[in-house]
Short mmCIF file of C-alpha atoms in Angstrom, two decimals:
data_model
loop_
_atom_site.label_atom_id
_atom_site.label_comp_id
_atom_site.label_asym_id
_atom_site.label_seq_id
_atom_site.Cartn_x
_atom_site.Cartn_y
_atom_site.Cartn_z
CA UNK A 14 107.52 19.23 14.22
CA UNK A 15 104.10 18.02 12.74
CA UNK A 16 103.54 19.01 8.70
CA UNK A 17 100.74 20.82 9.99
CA UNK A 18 102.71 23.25 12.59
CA UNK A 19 105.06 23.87 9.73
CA UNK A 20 102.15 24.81 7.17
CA UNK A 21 100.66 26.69 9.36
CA UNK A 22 104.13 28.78 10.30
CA UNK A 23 104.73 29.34 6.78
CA UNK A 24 101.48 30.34 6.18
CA UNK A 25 101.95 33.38 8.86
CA UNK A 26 105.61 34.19 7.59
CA UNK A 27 104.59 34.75 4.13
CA UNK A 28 101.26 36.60 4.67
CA UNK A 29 103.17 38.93 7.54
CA UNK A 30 106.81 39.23 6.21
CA UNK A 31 107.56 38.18 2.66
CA UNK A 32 106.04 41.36 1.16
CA UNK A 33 108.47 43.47 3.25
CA UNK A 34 111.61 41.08 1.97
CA UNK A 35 112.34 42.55 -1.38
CA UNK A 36 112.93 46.47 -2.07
CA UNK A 37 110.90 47.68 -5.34
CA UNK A 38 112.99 47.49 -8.45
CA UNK A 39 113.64 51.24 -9.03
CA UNK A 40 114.79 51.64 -5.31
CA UNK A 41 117.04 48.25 -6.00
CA UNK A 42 118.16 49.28 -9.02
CA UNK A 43 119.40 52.88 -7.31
CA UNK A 44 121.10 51.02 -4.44
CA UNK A 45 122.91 48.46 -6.88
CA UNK A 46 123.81 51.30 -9.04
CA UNK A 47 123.16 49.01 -12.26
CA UNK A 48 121.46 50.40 -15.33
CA UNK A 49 118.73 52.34 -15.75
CA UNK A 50 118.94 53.03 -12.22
CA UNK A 51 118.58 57.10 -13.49
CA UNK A 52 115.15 56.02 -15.60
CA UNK A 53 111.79 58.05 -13.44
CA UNK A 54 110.29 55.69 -10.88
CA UNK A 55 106.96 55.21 -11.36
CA UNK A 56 104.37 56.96 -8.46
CA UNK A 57 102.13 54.29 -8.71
CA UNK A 58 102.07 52.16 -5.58
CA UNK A 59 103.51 48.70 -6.42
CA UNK A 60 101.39 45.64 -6.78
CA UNK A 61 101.31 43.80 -3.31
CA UNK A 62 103.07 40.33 -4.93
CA UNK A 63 100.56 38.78 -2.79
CA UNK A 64 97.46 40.18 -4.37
CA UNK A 65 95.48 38.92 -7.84
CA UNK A 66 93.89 41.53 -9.95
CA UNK A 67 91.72 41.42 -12.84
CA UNK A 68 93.76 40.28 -16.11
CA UNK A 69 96.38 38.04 -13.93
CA UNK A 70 96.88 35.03 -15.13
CA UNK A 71 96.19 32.36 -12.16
CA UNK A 72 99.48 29.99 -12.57
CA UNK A 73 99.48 26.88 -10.33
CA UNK A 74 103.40 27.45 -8.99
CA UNK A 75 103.10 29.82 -6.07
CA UNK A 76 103.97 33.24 -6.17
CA UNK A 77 107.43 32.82 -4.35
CA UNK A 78 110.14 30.15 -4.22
CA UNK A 79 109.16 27.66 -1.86
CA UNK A 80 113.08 26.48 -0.89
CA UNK A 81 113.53 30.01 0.76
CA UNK A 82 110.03 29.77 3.02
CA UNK A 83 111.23 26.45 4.24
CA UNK A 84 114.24 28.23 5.14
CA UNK A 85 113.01 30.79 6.60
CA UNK A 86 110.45 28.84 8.63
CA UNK A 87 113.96 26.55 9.80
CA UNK A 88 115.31 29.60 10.89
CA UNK A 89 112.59 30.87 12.81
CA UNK A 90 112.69 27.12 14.62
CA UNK A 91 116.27 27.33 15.46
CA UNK A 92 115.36 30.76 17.18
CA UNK A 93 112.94 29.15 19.24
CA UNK A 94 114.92 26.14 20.15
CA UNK A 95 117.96 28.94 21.00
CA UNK A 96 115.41 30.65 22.99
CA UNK A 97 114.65 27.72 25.03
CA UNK A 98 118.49 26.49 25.82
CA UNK A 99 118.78 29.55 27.09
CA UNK A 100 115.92 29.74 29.36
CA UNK A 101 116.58 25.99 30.62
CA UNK A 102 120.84 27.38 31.22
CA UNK A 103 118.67 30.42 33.22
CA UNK A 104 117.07 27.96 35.10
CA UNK A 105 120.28 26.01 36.18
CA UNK A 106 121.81 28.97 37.22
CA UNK A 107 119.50 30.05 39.36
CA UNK A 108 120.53 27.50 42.04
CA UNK A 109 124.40 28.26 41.58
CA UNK A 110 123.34 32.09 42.71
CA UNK A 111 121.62 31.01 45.69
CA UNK A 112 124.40 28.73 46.72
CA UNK A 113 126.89 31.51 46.14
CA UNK A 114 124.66 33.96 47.94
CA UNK A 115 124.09 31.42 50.73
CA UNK A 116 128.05 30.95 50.96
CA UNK A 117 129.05 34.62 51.11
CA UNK A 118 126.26 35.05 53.98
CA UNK A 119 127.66 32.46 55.99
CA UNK A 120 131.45 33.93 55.53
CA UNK A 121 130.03 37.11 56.39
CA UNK A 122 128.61 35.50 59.93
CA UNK A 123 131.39 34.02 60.36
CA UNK A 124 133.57 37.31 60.06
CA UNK A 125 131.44 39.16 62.07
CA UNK A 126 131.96 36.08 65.00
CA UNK A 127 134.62 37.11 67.87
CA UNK A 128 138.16 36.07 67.16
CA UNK A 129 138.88 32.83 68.34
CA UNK A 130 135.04 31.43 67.96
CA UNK A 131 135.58 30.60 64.00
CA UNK A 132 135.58 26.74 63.72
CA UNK A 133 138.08 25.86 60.91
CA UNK A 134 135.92 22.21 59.90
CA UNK A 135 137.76 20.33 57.53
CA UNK A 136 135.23 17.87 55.04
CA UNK A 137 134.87 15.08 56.77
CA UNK A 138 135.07 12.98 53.51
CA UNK A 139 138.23 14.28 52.45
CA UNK A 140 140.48 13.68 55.43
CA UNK A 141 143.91 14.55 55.36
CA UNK A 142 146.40 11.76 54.98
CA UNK A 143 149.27 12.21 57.43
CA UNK A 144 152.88 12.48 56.36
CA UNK A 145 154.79 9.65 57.85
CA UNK A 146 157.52 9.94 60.31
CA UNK A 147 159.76 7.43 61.90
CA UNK A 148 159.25 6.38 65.60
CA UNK A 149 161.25 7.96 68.28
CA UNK A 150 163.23 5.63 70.47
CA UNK A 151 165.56 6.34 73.63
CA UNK A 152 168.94 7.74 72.99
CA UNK A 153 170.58 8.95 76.33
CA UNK A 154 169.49 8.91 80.44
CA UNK A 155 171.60 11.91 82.09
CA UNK A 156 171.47 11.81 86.11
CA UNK A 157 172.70 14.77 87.94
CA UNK A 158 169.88 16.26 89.63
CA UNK A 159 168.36 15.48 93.00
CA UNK A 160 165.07 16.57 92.26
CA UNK A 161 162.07 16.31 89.64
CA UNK A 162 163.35 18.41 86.32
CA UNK A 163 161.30 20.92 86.20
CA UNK A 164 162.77 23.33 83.01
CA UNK A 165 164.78 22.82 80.06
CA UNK A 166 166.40 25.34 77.35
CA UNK A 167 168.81 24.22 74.30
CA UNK A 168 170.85 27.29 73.41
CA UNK A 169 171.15 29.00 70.32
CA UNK A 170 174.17 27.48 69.05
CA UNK A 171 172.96 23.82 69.87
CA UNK A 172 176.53 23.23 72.00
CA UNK A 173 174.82 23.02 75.11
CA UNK A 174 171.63 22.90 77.45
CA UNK A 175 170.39 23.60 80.28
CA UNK A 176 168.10 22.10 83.25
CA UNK A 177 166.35 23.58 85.93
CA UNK A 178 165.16 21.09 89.14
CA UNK A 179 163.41 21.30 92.12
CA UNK A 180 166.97 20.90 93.87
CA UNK A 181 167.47 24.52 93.50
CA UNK A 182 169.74 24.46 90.88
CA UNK A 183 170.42 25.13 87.05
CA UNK A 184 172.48 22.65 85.54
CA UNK A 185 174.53 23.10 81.91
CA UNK A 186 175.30 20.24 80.18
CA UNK A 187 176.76 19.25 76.88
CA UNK A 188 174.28 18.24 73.67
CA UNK A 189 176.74 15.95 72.23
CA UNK A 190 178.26 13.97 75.03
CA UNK A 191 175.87 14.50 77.97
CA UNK A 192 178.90 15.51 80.59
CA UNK A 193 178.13 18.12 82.88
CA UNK A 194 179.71 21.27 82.50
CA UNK A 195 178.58 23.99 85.08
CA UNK A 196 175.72 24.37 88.11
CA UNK A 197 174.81 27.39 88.80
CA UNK A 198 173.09 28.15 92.20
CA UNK A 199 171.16 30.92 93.40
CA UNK A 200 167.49 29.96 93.62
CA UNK A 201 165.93 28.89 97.07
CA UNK A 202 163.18 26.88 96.00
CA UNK A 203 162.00 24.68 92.47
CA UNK A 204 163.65 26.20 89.29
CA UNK A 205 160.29 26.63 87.16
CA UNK A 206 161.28 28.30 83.91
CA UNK A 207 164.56 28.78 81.76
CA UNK A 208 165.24 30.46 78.83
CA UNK A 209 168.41 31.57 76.71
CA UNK A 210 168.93 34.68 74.81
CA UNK A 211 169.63 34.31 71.38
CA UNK A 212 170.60 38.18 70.78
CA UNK A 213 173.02 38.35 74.28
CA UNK A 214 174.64 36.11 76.24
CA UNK A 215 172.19 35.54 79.12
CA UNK A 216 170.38 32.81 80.51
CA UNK A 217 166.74 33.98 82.64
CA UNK A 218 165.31 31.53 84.90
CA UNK A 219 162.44 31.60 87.42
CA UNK A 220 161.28 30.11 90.45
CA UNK A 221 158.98 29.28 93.05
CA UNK A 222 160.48 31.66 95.15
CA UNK A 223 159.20 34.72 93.60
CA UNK A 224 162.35 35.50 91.91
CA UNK A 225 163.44 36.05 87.96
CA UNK A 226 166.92 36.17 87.51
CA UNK A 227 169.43 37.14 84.54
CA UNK A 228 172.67 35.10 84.54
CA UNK A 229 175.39 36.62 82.52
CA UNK A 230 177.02 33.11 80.64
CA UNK A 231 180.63 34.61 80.95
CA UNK A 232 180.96 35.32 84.17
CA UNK A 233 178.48 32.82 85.46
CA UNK A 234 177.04 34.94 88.04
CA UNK A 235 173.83 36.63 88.77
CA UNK A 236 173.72 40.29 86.79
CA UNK A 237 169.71 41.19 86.47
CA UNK A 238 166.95 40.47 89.18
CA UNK A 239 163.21 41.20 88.56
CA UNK A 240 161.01 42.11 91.66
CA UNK A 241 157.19 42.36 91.21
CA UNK A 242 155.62 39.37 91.67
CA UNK A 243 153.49 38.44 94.42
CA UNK A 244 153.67 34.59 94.19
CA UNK A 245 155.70 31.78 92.44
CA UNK A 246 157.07 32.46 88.62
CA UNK A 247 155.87 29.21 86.72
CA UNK A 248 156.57 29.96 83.04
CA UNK A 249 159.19 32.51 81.24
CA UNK A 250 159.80 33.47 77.46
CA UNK A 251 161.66 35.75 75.96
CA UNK A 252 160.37 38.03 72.92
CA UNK A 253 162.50 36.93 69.97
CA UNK A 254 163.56 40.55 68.37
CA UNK A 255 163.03 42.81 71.68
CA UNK A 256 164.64 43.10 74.46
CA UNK A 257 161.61 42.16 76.91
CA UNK A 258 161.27 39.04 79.07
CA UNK A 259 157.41 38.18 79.47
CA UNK A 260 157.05 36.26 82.96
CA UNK A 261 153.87 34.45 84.55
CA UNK A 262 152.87 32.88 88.04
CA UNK A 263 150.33 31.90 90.84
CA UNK A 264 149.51 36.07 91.20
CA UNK A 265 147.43 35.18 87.88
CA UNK A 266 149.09 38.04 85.36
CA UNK A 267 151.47 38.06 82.70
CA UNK A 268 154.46 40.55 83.36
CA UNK A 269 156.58 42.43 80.58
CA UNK A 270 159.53 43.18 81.59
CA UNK A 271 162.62 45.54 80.50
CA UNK A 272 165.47 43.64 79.94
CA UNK A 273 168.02 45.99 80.73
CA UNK A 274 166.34 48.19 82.58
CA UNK A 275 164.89 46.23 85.42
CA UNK A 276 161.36 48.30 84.73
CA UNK A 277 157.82 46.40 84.24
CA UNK A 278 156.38 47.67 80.95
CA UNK A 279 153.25 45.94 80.82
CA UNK A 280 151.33 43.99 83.69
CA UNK A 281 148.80 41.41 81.74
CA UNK A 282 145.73 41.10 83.73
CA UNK A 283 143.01 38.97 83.09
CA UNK A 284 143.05 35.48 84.16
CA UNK A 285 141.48 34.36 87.29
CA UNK A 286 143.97 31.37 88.12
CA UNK A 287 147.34 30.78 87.99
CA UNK A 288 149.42 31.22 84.50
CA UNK A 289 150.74 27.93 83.71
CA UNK A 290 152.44 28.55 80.44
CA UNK A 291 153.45 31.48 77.70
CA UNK A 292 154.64 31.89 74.44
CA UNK A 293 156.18 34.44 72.30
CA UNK A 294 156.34 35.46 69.10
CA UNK A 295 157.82 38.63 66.75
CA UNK A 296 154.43 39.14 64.84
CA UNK A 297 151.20 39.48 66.40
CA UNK A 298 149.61 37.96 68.72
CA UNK A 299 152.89 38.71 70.10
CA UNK A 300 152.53 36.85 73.93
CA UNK A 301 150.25 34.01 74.35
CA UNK A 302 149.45 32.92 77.70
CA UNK A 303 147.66 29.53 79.09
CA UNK A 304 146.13 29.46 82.39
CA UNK A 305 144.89 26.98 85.16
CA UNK A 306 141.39 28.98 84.53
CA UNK A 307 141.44 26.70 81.64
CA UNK A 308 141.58 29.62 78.92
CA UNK A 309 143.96 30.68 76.80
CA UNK A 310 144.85 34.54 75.98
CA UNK A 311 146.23 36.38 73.23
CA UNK A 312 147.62 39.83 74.00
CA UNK A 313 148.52 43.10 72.12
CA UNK A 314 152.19 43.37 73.29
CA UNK A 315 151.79 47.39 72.28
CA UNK A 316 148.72 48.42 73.96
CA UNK A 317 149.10 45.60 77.01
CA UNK A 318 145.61 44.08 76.38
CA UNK A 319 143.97 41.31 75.30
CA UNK A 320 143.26 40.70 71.94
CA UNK A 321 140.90 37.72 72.24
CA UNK A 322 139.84 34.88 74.88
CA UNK A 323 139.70 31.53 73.63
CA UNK A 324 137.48 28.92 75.94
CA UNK A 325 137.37 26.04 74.13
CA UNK A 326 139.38 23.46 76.89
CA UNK A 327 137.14 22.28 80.00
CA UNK A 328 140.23 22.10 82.08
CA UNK A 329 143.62 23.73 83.40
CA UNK A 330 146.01 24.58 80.34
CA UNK A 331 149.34 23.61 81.51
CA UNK A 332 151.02 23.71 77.50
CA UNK A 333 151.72 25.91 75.11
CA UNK A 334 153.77 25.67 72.01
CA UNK A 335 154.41 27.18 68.82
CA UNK A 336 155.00 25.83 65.58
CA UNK A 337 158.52 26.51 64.29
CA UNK A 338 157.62 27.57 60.60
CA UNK A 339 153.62 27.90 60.56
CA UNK A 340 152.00 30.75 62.03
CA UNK A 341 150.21 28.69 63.98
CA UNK A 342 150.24 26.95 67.51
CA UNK A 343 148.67 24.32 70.24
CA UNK A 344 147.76 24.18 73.79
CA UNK A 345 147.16 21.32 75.74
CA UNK A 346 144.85 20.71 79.43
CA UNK A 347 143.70 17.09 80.65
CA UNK A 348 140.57 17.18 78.17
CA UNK A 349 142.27 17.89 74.82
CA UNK A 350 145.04 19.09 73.04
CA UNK A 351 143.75 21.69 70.54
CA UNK A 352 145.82 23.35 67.14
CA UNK A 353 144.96 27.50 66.17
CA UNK A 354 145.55 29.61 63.57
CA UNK A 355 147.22 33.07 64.23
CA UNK A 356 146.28 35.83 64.37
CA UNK A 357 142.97 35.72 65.48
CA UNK A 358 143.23 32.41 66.81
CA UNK A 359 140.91 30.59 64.62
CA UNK A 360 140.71 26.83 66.02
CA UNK A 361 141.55 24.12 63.33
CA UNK A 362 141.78 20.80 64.62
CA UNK A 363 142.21 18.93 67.83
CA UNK A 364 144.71 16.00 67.85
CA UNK A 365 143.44 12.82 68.34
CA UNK A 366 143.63 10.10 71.18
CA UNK A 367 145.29 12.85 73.51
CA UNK A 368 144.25 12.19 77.74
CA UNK A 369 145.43 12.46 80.92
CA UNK A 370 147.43 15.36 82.25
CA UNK A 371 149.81 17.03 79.70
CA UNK A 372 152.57 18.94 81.25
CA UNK A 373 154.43 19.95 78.36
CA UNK A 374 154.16 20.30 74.41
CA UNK A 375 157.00 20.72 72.26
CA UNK A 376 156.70 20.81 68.10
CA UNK A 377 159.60 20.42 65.26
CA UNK A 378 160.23 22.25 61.66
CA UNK A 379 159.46 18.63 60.51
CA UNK A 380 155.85 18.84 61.74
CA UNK A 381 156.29 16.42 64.64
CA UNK A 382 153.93 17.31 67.54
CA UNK A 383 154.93 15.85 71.30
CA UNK A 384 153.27 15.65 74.38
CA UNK A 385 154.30 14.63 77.70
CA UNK A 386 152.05 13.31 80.41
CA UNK A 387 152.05 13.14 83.77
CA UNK A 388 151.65 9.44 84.46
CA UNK A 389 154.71 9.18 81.66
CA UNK A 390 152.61 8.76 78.64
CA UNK A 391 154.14 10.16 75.63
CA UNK A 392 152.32 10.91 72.63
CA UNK A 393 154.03 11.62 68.89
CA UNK A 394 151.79 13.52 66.21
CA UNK A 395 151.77 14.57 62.54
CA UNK A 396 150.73 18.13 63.20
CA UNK A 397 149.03 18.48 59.75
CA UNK A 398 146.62 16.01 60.05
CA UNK A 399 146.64 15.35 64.16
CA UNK A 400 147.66 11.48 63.35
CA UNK A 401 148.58 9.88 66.31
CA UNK A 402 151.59 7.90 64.82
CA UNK A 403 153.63 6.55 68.18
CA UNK A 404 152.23 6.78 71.54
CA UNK A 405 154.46 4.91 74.17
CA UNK A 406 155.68 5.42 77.92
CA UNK A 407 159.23 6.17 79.85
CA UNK A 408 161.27 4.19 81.35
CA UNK A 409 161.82 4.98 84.52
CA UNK A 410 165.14 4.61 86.12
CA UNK A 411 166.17 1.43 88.19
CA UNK A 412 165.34 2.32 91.61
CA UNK A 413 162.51 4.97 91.53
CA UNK A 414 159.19 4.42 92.35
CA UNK A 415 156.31 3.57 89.29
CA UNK A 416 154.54 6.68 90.06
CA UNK A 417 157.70 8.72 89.34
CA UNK A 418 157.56 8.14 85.56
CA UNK A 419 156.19 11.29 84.49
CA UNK A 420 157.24 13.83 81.98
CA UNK A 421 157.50 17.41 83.32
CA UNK A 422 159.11 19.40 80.51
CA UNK A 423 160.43 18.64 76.80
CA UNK A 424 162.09 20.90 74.03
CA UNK A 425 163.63 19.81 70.60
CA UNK A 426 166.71 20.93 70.08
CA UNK A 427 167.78 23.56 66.76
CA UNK A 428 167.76 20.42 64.46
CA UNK A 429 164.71 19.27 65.39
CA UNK A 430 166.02 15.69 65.32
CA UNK A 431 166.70 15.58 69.12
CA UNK A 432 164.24 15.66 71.85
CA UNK A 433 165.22 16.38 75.26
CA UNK A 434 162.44 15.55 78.25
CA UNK A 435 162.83 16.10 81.98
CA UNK A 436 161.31 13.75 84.37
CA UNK A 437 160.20 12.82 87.73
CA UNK A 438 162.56 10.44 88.43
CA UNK A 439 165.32 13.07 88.42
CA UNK A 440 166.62 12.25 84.69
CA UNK A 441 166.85 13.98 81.64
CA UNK A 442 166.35 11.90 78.42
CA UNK A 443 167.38 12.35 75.08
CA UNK A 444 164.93 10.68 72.43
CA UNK A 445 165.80 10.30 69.00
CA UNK A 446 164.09 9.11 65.49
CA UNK A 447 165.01 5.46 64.57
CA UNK A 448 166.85 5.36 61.68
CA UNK A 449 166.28 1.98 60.47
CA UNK A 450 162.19 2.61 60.33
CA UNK A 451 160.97 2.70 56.61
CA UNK A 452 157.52 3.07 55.85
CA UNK A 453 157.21 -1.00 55.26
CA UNK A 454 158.71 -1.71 58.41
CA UNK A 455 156.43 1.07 60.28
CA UNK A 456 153.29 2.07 58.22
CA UNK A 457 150.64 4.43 58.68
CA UNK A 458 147.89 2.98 60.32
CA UNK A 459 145.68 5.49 59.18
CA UNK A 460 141.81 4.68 59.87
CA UNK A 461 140.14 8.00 58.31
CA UNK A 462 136.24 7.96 59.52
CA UNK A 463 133.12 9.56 57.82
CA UNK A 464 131.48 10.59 60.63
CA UNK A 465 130.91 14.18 62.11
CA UNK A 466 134.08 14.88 64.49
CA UNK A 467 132.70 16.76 67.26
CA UNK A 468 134.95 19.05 69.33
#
């Protein structure tokens, strides 16, 4: 500050505001309570200290110390500079409000959007760096059937499994050894669907032939059939605390069935092509449904109606699956394979380097996505990031044709550490995780890229 702006600001203090500094000495006195506090105040106005009369003597020092101006006049200029921090921190904040005003209006569009038509983006330059996981190699080739394997089911207890085929049968077999313990026939055309009860001892399968059936596992015999639909039963899944068996075929609807009762409870209409594929759940969306009209439906088991439509895939859905711990799952068709988020079925991510037909999906607790393909392509992926870490083919057995290496059905078994596939060439395989792959001998070749992922 210039000598002159200081002058000049003292100058204006003292004319304006030193008179009114000091209290006159009677009224001081009173206040202080010292003596002579009780002597009669004088009426006569006091003497501005400012002002020279007649009879004052003119002195050269000014009439007030000149250490407590400057430090008045220092205060007054730390005011101002306070003043003007705090108009330049108004200023910055002004853009912060915007951008928070900006943000809560897009979350509120994005609300207000139908279920299943929120985008889930994750920052393209902060990708997420998959978790590593060892390479699956081939454990086990079980023959038995004469006929593509269409269906497979691990029970409850992980002791057993069992495998449906286009022979007509259902075939048990043992988890540990491989032997064959039972067949179990019944059917009179392609076994399509299988699933075991984990509250009773029943195993349900379907068929081509119109037909569900309930197979009691101690006598080995058919105890339950389930008339009502109008075409062949492709998928089957059993609710996982209710008694109700959700079935779906070529009629294009989704049937609830009573367990126990025989009696359809709800019929799910709403697809206009066949229902490839279905999934349930205890919490909602309850039954989830994948269709050859190439959308995928969530459904209010309660009221029988759709909760939301999701048309994000181009082509047939032939997959679903569910992820074992998340509340989350993925559904596959020839153009992608695509992850959402229950309940609303927000999308989140689609899983890279996926083409070609996928027939089946299966996912572990360890977060180990598979696909199957048709032309026998099989695809391994971290399902947190939708790394791509092993992608290799079948081996089809000696003797069968090269276009009979495709992968029809998979499921990991209760560990999670085996995975069971059914084929075309009549086998069922049992994969397994190598367990002499570290992450020197097999690293991530993780190649993140900045660019806008479109889906």
């Amino acid at each position: 500050m210039g000598e002159s702006q200081r002058v000049k600001i003292a100058v204006k203090y003292r004319a304006e505001y030193l008179s009114s500094r000091e209290l006159p000495r009677g009224i001081e006195q009173k206040a202080s309570g010292a003596p002579g506090a009780s002597q009669p105040l004088s009426l006569a106005a006091p003497k501005p200290q400012g002002l020279i009369t007649a009879g004052d003597e003119i002195s050269s020092a000014p009439p007030y110390p000149l250490t407590t101006v400057e430090d008045e006049v220092q205060r007054v200029m730390d005011g101002l500079a306070g003043r003007q921090l705090k108009a330049r921190a108004k200023k910055h904040k002004a853009p912060t409000r915007e951008l928070v005003r900006a943000a809560a209006e897009k979350q509120r569009i994005q609300d207000a959007a139908p279920a299943g038509q929120q985008a889930v983006r994750k920052m393209n330059y902060e990708p997420v760096r998959p978790t590593w996981h060892a390479p699956w190699k081939l454990m086990r080739v079980i023959s038995g059937h004469i006929g593509w394997v269409r269906a497979l089911a691990v029970e409850p207890g992980n002791r057993w499994f069992a495998s449906g085929s286009v022979d007509r049968t259902i075939k048990i077999w043992d988890l540990a050894s491989g032997t064959l313990r039972l067949t179990l026939t019944g059917h009179v055309s392609p076994v399509r669907g299988l699933a075991v009860s984990a509250r009773h001892p029943y195993l349900f399968s379907c068929g081509e032939d119109k037909q569900v059936k309930c197979w009691d596992l101690e006598t080995n015999k058919v105890v339950q059939q389930y008339h009502g639909h109008l075409s062949g039963v492709y998928a089957l899944a059993l609710h996982p605390t209710l008694d109700v068996l959700v079935t779906g075929g070529r009629d294009s609807v989704a049937r609830v069935w009573d367990m126990r009762t025989k009696q359809q409870i709800h019929v799910l209409a709403g697809h206009r092509g066949t229902v490839a594929s279905i999934a349930c759940q205890d919490a909602d969306p309850q039954v989830i449904t994948g269709s050859m009209d190439s959308t995928v439906r969530l459904w209010d088991l309660a009221a029988g109606k759709s909760m939301a439509t999701l048309t994000h895939h181009k082509k047939a859905v032939r997959a679903l699956a569910l992820h074992p711990s998340e509340f989350g799952f993925a559904s596959a068709s020839s153009d992608s394979i695509r992850q959402w988020r229950c309940p609303r079925g927000d999308f989140v991510q689609a899983f890279e380097g996926a083409s070609g037909i996928v027939n089946t999906l299966a996912v572990n607790s360890d977060g180990v996505a598979f696909a199957g393909g048709d032309d026998g392509t099989m695809r391994f992926w971290d399902w947190r990031s939708a790394h791509c870490f092993q992608q290799t083919e079948t081996i089809a057995q000696p003797g069968s044709l090269d276009s009979e290496a495709g992968v029809f059905c998979s499921t990991f078994d209760r560990t999670g550490f085996r995975l069971i596939t059914g084929e075309a060439d009549k086998s069922i395989k049992i994969w397994k995780e190598d367990d002499d792959a570290t992450e020197e001998t097999h690293p991530i070749d993780f190649r993140p890229s900045l660019g806008r992922r479109r889906f």
